[in-house]
Coordinates of C-alpha atoms and ligand atoms in Angstrom, one line a residue:
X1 CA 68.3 -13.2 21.7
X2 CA 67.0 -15.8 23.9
X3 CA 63.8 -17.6 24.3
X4 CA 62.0 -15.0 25.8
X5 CA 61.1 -12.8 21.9
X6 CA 60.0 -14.0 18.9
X7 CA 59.8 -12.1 15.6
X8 CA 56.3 -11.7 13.9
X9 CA 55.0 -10.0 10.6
X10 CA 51.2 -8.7 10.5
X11 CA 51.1 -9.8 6.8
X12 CA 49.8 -7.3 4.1
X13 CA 46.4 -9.0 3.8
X14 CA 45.7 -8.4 7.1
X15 CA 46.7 -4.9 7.4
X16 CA 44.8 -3.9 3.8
X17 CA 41.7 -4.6 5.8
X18 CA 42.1 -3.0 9.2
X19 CA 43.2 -6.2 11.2
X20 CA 46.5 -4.6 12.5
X21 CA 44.3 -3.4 15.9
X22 CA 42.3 -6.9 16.2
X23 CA 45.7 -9.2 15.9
X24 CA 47.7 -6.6 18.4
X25 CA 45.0 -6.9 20.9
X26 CA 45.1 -11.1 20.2
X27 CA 48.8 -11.1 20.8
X28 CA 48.7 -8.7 23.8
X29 CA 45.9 -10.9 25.3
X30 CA 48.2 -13.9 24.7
X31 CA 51.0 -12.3 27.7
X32 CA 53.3 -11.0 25.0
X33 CA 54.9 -7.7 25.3
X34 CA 55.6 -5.6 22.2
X35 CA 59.5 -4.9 22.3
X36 CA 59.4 -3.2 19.1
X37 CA 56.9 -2.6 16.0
X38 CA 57.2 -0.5 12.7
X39 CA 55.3 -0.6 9.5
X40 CA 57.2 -1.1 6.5
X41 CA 57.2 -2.2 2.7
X42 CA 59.6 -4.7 1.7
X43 CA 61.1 -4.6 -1.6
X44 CA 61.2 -7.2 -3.8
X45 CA 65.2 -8.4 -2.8
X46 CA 64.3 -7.8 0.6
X47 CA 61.8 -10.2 0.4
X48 CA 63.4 -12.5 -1.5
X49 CA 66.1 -12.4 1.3
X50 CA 64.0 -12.8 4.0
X51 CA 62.4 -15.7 2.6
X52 CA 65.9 -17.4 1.2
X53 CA 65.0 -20.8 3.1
X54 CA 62.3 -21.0 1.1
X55 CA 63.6 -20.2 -2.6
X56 CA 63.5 -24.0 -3.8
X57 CA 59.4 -24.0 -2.9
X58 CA 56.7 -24.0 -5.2
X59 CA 55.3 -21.0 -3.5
X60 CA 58.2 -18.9 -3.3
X61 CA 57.7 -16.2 -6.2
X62 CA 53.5 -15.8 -5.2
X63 CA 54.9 -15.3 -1.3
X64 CA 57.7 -12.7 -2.2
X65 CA 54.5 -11.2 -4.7
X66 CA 52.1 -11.3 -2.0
X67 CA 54.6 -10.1 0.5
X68 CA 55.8 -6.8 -1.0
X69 CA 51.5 -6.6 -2.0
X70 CA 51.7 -3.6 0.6
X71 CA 52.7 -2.3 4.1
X72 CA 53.0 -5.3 7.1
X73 CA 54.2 -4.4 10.4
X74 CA 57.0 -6.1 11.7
X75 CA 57.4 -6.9 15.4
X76 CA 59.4 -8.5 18.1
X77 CA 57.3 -9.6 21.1
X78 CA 58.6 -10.6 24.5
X79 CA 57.3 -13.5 26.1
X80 CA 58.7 -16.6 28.2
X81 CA 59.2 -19.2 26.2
X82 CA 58.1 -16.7 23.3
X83 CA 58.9 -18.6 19.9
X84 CA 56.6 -22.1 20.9
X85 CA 53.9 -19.8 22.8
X86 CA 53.8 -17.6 19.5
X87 CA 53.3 -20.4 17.2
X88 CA 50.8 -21.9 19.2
X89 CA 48.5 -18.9 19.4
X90 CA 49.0 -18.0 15.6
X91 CA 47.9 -21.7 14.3
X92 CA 49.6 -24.0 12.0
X93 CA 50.2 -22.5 8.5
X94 CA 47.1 -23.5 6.7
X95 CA 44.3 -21.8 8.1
X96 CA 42.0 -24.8 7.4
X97 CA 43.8 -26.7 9.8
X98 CA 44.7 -24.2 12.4
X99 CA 42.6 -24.2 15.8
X100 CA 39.9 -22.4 16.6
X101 CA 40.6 -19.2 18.6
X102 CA 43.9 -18.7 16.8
X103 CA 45.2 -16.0 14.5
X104 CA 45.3 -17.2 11.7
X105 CA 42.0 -19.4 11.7
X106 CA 40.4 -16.1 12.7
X107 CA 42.4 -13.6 10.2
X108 CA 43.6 -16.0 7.5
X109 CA 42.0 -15.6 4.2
X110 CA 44.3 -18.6 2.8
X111 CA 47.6 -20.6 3.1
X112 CA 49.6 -17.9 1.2
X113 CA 47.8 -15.0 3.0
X114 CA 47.6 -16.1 6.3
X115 CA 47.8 -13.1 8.4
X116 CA 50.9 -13.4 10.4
X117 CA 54.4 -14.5 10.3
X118 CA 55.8 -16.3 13.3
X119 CA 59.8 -17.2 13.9
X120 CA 60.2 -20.9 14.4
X121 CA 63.4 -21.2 16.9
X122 CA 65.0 -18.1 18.7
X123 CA 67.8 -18.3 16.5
X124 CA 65.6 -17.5 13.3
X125 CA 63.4 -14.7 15.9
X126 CA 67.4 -13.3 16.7
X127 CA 67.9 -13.6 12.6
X128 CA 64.6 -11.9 11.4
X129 CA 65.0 -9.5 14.2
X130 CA 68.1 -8.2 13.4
X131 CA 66.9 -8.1 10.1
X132 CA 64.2 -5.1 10.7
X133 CA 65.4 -3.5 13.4
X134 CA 68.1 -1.5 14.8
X135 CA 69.4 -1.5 18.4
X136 CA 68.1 2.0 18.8
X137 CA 64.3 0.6 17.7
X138 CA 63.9 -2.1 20.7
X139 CA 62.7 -1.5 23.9
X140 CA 64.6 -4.0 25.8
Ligands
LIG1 P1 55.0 -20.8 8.6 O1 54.7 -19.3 8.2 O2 53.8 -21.4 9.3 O3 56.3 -21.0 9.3 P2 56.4 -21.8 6.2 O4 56.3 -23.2 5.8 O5 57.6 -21.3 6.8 O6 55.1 -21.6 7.2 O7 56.0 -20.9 5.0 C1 56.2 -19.5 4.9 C2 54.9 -18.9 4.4 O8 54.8 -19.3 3.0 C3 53.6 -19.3 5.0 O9 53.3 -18.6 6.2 C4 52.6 -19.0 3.8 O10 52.4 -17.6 3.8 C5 53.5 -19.4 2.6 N1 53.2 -20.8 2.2 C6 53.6 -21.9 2.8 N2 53.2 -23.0 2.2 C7 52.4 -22.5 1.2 C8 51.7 -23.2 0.1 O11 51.6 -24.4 0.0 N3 51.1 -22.4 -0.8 C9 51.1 -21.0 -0.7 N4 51.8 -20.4 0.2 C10 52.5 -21.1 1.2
LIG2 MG1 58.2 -20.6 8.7

C-alpha cells in the first residue's frame, strides 16, 4: 500500500453513542474516500495483537479493555498523501491538546477513548489493513 490509504478505527466509545454517521461525514468532508469499512468486535488476543507495539505501556491492559468494550468500525480511506492528512484531521492523541475542528477534540471523551484510531506511516496503514480485511473486502 502506498501513501495514498490510511487505516482508521471508529473506536467503541464513539459508536456506543451514535457518532459512526457524524465522524464518516468529518472524514468524507476531509477528501478521503472510503476503500473499505466493516463493523466488528475484536477479541481480546486480537486486540492484544493489534496493539503489540504498545504491550510495555502503562495503558496497554485498559486500551485492549476498552477496545474489545464493543463494536468499532474499521476502515481504510483513500486519500493523497492519506496517513499525514489523516492524522492531521483526527488531532493529536489527547483530546485536550488536539485542535479545534478535529475528530477527536470534537468526539473524544478522553485520552484512552478518543474516538478514532489513525495509522502513523503507510507501512503500519498496509500492516493494520491487512490485518481487517481481505482482498475481496477493498474497493480498490
Ligand atoms: P495514537 O492513537 O494517537 O497513535 P498511541 O500513542 O499510538 O496514540 O496510543 C494508542 C492509543 O492508546 C491511543 O489512541 C489511546 O486510545 C491510548 N492511549 C495512549 N496514551 C494513553 C495514555 O496515556 N492513557 C490512556 N490511554 C492512552
Ligand atoms: Mg499510534
Amino acid at each position: 500500500m502506498n501513501n495514498d490509504f490510511t487505516f482508521s478505527i471508529i473506536k467503541p466509545n464513539a459508536v456506543r453513542t451514535g457518532k459512526t454517521g457524524p465522524i464518516l461525514a468529518m472524514i468524507n468532508e476531509g477528501g478521503f474516500e472510503i476503500a473499505a469499512m466493516r463493523l466488528v468486535k475484536m477479541t481480546l488476543s486480537q486486540a492484544e495483537s493489534f496493539y503489540m507495539v504498545h504491550k510495555e505501556r502503562p495503558f496497554f491492559e485498559g486500551l485492549v479493555e476498552f477496545m474489545t468494550s464493543g463494536p468499532v468500525v474499521v476502515l481504510i480511506l483513500k486519500r493523497e498523501n492519506a496517513v499525514e492528512a489523516f492524522r492531521k484531521l483526527i488531532g493529536a492523541t489527547n483530546p485536550a491538546k488536539a485542535e479545534p475542528g478535529t475528530i477527536r477534540k470534537t468526539f473524544a471523551v478522553s485520552v484512552q477513548m478518543n474516538a478514532v484510531h489513525g495509522s502513523d506511516s503507510p507501512e503500519n496503514a498496509a500492516n493494520e489493513a491487512n490485518f481487517f480485511f481481505s482482498g475481496i473486502e477493498r474497493f480498490f
